[in-house]
Amino acid sequence: MRKQPQVTERTRELFLQAFWLLYKDHPIEQIKIGELSARAGYNRSTFYEYFTDIYDLLHQAEDELISEFKTKVLARFPGGIITATIESIVRALVEIFDMLSEKLFLIIGENGDPSFQNKLRKQIMPFIQQMTGRDLGKYAEYVSTFSFSGAIGILNFWHENSEDLTEEEVVTLLVSLIAKGAWHFEE
């Protein structure tokens, strides 16, 4: 007997919500399936109908977050970013990071999943490569990886410091670093 899709999706969503609540306070290794299931309002056996283990749940949560990120980026640039400015792209990315910050920074933060940044980078790499506006040949992925890692590092640092800069200051900083490089940065 198959369950109703709406019920199935709702149950899965409750497990994901419980996961995010626990992940806020505990590293993944300390999250117990029994506690997670109880918080979601189900028993352990129901958990295993949806996930193989806690890491499967983590990866599904990450995939859902990446999908949400991509959806928001594509909504901002439905025709692609070929004609967009670096500033408009950076502004959109900063705003999207800010919207998704609670979950994103849990995953990229100190207790997060190191592989997540790589998964996210691969998904937004085409946007980063388009930002340069030129063909970088064999260096394209290196330049994109450098830009992505730097931007993630700055956004994470900004978040860790209680967003001590305004969003506008972060956008200006990132645009300057991307356009001029770290050695030519001027305040």
mmCIF file of C-alpha atoms in Angstrom:
data_model
loop_
_atom_site.group_PDB
_atom_site.id
_atom_site.type_symbol
_atom_site.label_atom_id
_atom_site.label_comp_id
_atom_site.label_asym_id
_atom_site.label_seq_id
_atom_site.Cartn_x
_atom_site.Cartn_y
_atom_site.Cartn_z
ATOM 1 C CA MET A 1 0.000 0.000 0.000
ATOM 2 C CA ARG A 2 1.426 3.381 -1.055
ATOM 3 C CA LYS A 3 1.077 6.383 1.180
ATOM 4 C CA GLN A 4 -0.362 9.612 -0.072
ATOM 5 C CA PRO A 5 2.368 11.805 -1.610
ATOM 6 C CA GLN A 6 1.349 14.836 0.471
ATOM 7 C CA VAL A 7 1.610 12.834 3.695
ATOM 8 C CA THR A 8 4.934 11.345 2.647
ATOM 9 C CA GLU A 9 6.388 14.751 1.787
ATOM 10 C CA ARG A 10 5.066 16.263 5.014
ATOM 11 C CA THR A 11 6.655 13.484 7.084
ATOM 12 C CA ARG A 12 9.978 13.934 5.291
ATOM 13 C CA GLU A 13 9.753 17.703 5.838
ATOM 14 C CA LEU A 14 9.165 17.229 9.575
ATOM 15 C CA PHE A 15 12.296 15.089 9.787
ATOM 16 C CA LEU A 16 14.278 17.772 7.933
ATOM 17 C CA GLN A 17 12.955 20.506 10.244
ATOM 18 C CA ALA A 18 13.889 18.451 13.303
ATOM 19 C CA PHE A 19 17.321 17.858 11.788
ATOM 20 C CA TRP A 20 17.997 21.585 11.282
ATOM 21 C CA LEU A 21 16.941 22.323 14.864
ATOM 22 C CA LEU A 22 19.309 19.697 16.263
ATOM 23 C CA TYR A 23 22.118 20.546 13.836
ATOM 24 C CA LYS A 24 22.106 24.106 15.191
ATOM 25 C CA ASP A 25 23.316 22.853 18.557
ATOM 26 C CA HIS A 26 25.101 19.575 17.766
ATOM 27 C CA PRO A 27 27.678 18.354 15.262
ATOM 28 C CA ILE A 28 26.310 15.667 12.955
ATOM 29 C CA GLU A 29 28.111 12.917 14.919
ATOM 30 C CA GLN A 30 26.122 13.786 18.041
ATOM 31 C CA ILE A 31 22.664 13.756 16.462
ATOM 32 C CA LYS A 32 20.861 10.582 17.508
ATOM 33 C CA ILE A 33 18.149 9.141 15.293
ATOM 34 C CA GLY A 34 15.904 8.442 18.288
ATOM 35 C CA GLU A 35 16.054 12.066 19.436
ATOM 36 C CA LEU A 36 15.574 13.336 15.889
ATOM 37 C CA SER A 37 12.582 11.044 15.347
ATOM 38 C CA ALA A 38 10.972 12.076 18.626
ATOM 39 C CA ARG A 39 11.423 15.748 17.782
ATOM 40 C CA ALA A 40 9.828 15.131 14.379
ATOM 41 C CA GLY A 41 6.934 13.330 16.085
ATOM 42 C CA TYR A 42 7.664 9.865 14.710
ATOM 43 C CA ASN A 43 9.462 6.704 15.758
ATOM 44 C CA ARG A 44 12.815 5.394 14.570
ATOM 45 C CA SER A 45 11.298 2.944 12.096
ATOM 46 C CA THR A 46 9.568 5.820 10.284
ATOM 47 C CA PHE A 47 12.927 7.578 9.984
ATOM 48 C CA TYR A 48 14.331 4.563 8.140
ATOM 49 C CA GLU A 49 11.477 4.672 5.630
ATOM 50 C CA TYR A 50 12.905 7.985 4.418
ATOM 51 C CA PHE A 51 16.640 7.886 5.175
ATOM 52 C CA THR A 52 19.278 5.184 5.452
ATOM 53 C CA ASP A 53 21.137 7.006 8.244
ATOM 54 C CA ILE A 54 21.834 10.467 9.606
ATOM 55 C CA TYR A 55 24.360 11.169 6.837
ATOM 56 C CA ASP A 56 21.794 10.340 4.174
ATOM 57 C CA LEU A 57 19.489 12.888 5.816
ATOM 58 C CA LEU A 58 22.346 15.429 5.855
ATOM 59 C CA HIS A 59 23.034 14.897 2.145
ATOM 60 C CA GLN A 60 19.346 15.172 1.273
ATOM 61 C CA ALA A 61 19.135 18.390 3.304
ATOM 62 C CA GLU A 62 22.199 19.725 1.474
ATOM 63 C CA ASP A 63 20.782 18.783 -1.927
ATOM 64 C CA GLU A 64 17.526 20.525 -1.065
ATOM 65 C CA LEU A 65 19.435 23.642 0.027
ATOM 66 C CA ILE A 66 21.481 23.678 -3.195
ATOM 67 C CA SER A 67 18.302 23.273 -5.219
ATOM 68 C CA GLU A 68 16.734 26.200 -3.368
ATOM 69 C CA PHE A 69 19.891 28.268 -3.945
ATOM 70 C CA LYS A 70 19.882 27.497 -7.681
ATOM 71 C CA THR A 71 16.173 28.276 -7.954
ATOM 72 C CA LYS A 72 16.720 31.677 -6.361
ATOM 73 C CA VAL A 73 19.710 32.433 -8.632
ATOM 74 C CA LEU A 74 17.808 31.404 -11.757
ATOM 75 C CA ALA A 75 14.827 33.519 -10.688
ATOM 76 C CA ARG A 76 17.135 36.553 -10.401
ATOM 77 C CA PHE A 77 18.718 35.924 -13.814
ATOM 78 C CA PRO A 78 16.163 34.086 -15.969
ATOM 79 C CA GLY A 79 18.069 34.879 -19.177
ATOM 80 C CA GLY A 80 21.469 34.024 -17.708
ATOM 81 C CA ILE A 81 24.086 36.421 -16.466
ATOM 82 C CA ILE A 82 25.844 37.203 -19.727
ATOM 83 C CA THR A 83 24.554 40.790 -19.725
ATOM 84 C CA ALA A 84 24.560 41.265 -15.927
ATOM 85 C CA THR A 85 27.228 43.330 -14.212
ATOM 86 C CA ILE A 86 29.595 41.863 -11.636
ATOM 87 C CA GLU A 87 27.958 44.090 -9.047
ATOM 88 C CA SER A 88 24.423 42.854 -9.811
ATOM 89 C CA ILE A 89 25.580 39.238 -9.674
ATOM 90 C CA VAL A 90 27.449 39.698 -6.401
ATOM 91 C CA ARG A 91 24.537 41.642 -4.914
ATOM 92 C CA ALA A 92 22.134 38.841 -5.848
ATOM 93 C CA LEU A 93 24.436 36.173 -4.417
ATOM 94 C CA VAL A 94 24.918 38.089 -1.160
ATOM 95 C CA GLU A 95 21.158 38.581 -0.838
ATOM 96 C CA ILE A 96 20.510 34.885 -1.530
ATOM 97 C CA PHE A 97 23.153 33.863 0.993
ATOM 98 C CA ASP A 98 21.535 36.192 3.485
ATOM 99 C CA MET A 99 18.079 34.668 2.831
ATOM 100 C CA LEU A 100 19.402 31.136 3.285
ATOM 101 C CA SER A 101 22.002 32.071 5.889
ATOM 102 C CA GLU A 102 20.742 30.021 8.816
ATOM 103 C CA LYS A 103 21.067 26.703 6.997
ATOM 104 C CA LEU A 104 23.960 27.656 4.705
ATOM 105 C CA PHE A 105 26.210 28.790 7.505
ATOM 106 C CA LEU A 106 25.436 25.724 9.586
ATOM 107 C CA ILE A 107 26.692 23.583 6.732
ATOM 108 C CA ILE A 108 29.717 25.667 5.762
ATOM 109 C CA GLY A 109 30.563 26.606 9.329
ATOM 110 C CA GLU A 110 32.878 25.025 11.859
ATOM 111 C CA ASN A 111 30.729 21.919 12.472
ATOM 112 C CA GLY A 112 29.516 21.707 8.898
ATOM 113 C CA ASP A 113 30.148 19.305 6.078
ATOM 114 C CA PRO A 114 33.423 20.077 4.262
ATOM 115 C CA SER A 115 32.148 18.458 1.066
ATOM 116 C CA PHE A 116 29.164 20.820 0.877
ATOM 117 C CA GLN A 117 31.186 23.774 -0.394
ATOM 118 C CA ASN A 118 32.483 21.622 -3.231
ATOM 119 C CA LYS A 119 28.952 20.509 -4.136
ATOM 120 C CA LEU A 120 27.700 24.097 -4.091
ATOM 121 C CA ARG A 121 30.709 25.327 -6.076
ATOM 122 C CA LYS A 122 30.040 22.803 -8.837
ATOM 123 C CA GLN A 123 26.442 23.977 -9.086
ATOM 124 C CA ILE A 124 27.210 27.691 -9.361
ATOM 125 C CA MET A 125 30.471 27.362 -11.310
ATOM 126 C CA PRO A 126 28.803 28.282 -14.627
ATOM 127 C CA PHE A 127 27.648 31.602 -13.143
ATOM 128 C CA ILE A 128 31.102 32.376 -11.795
ATOM 129 C CA GLN A 129 32.737 31.572 -15.125
ATOM 130 C CA GLN A 130 30.300 33.861 -16.924
ATOM 131 C CA MET A 131 31.161 36.681 -14.496
ATOM 132 C CA THR A 132 34.676 36.986 -15.876
ATOM 133 C CA GLY A 133 33.276 37.848 -19.292
ATOM 134 C CA ARG A 134 36.118 36.154 -21.100
ATOM 135 C CA ASP A 135 37.485 32.744 -21.919
ATOM 136 C CA LEU A 136 40.185 31.834 -19.429
ATOM 137 C CA GLY A 137 41.015 28.576 -21.162
ATOM 138 C CA LYS A 138 42.692 25.988 -18.981
ATOM 139 C CA TYR A 139 42.629 28.392 -16.005
ATOM 140 C CA ALA A 140 38.843 28.909 -15.982
ATOM 141 C CA GLU A 141 38.068 26.396 -13.232
ATOM 142 C CA TYR A 142 41.011 27.590 -11.131
ATOM 143 C CA VAL A 143 39.904 31.219 -11.324
ATOM 144 C CA SER A 144 36.301 30.246 -10.611
ATOM 145 C CA THR A 145 37.317 28.092 -7.659
ATOM 146 C CA PHE A 146 39.455 30.904 -6.261
ATOM 147 C CA SER A 147 36.622 33.433 -6.636
ATOM 148 C CA PHE A 148 34.056 31.096 -5.114
ATOM 149 C CA SER A 149 36.240 30.094 -2.159
ATOM 150 C CA GLY A 150 37.113 33.709 -1.434
ATOM 151 C CA ALA A 151 33.497 34.838 -1.605
ATOM 152 C CA ILE A 152 32.338 31.976 0.634
ATOM 153 C CA GLY A 153 35.133 32.761 3.079
ATOM 154 C CA ILE A 154 34.158 36.421 3.256
ATOM 155 C CA LEU A 155 30.445 35.652 3.615
ATOM 156 C CA ASN A 156 31.144 33.099 6.341
ATOM 157 C CA PHE A 157 33.449 35.532 8.165
ATOM 158 C CA TRP A 158 30.795 38.249 7.847
ATOM 159 C CA HIS A 159 28.199 35.904 9.327
ATOM 160 C CA GLU A 160 30.516 34.795 12.171
ATOM 161 C CA ASN A 161 31.123 38.460 13.046
ATOM 162 C CA SER A 162 27.417 39.150 13.458
ATOM 163 C CA GLU A 163 27.318 40.896 10.125
ATOM 164 C CA ASP A 164 29.411 43.790 11.368
ATOM 165 C CA LEU A 165 29.445 45.277 7.866
ATOM 166 C CA THR A 166 26.330 46.311 6.017
ATOM 167 C CA GLU A 167 25.195 44.210 3.102
ATOM 168 C CA GLU A 168 26.203 47.078 0.813
ATOM 169 C CA GLU A 169 29.741 47.107 2.267
ATOM 170 C CA VAL A 170 30.076 43.355 1.692
ATOM 171 C CA VAL A 171 28.873 43.705 -1.898
ATOM 172 C CA THR A 172 31.347 46.545 -2.518
ATOM 173 C CA LEU A 173 34.184 44.551 -0.958
ATOM 174 C CA LEU A 174 33.462 41.424 -3.008
ATOM 175 C CA VAL A 175 33.051 43.361 -6.254
ATOM 176 C CA SER A 176 36.352 45.132 -5.654
ATOM 177 C CA LEU A 177 38.166 41.904 -4.834
ATOM 178 C CA ILE A 178 36.738 40.109 -7.859
ATOM 179 C CA ALA A 179 37.374 43.009 -10.239
ATOM 180 C CA LYS A 180 40.769 44.159 -8.940
ATOM 181 C CA GLY A 181 42.139 41.308 -6.842
ATOM 182 C CA ALA A 182 43.316 41.306 -3.248
ATOM 183 C CA TRP A 183 46.595 43.091 -3.952
ATOM 184 C CA HIS A 184 44.874 46.044 -5.598
ATOM 185 C CA PHE A 185 42.085 46.440 -3.063
ATOM 186 C CA GLU A 186 41.498 49.945 -1.790
ATOM 187 C CA GLU A 187 38.892 51.017 0.750
#
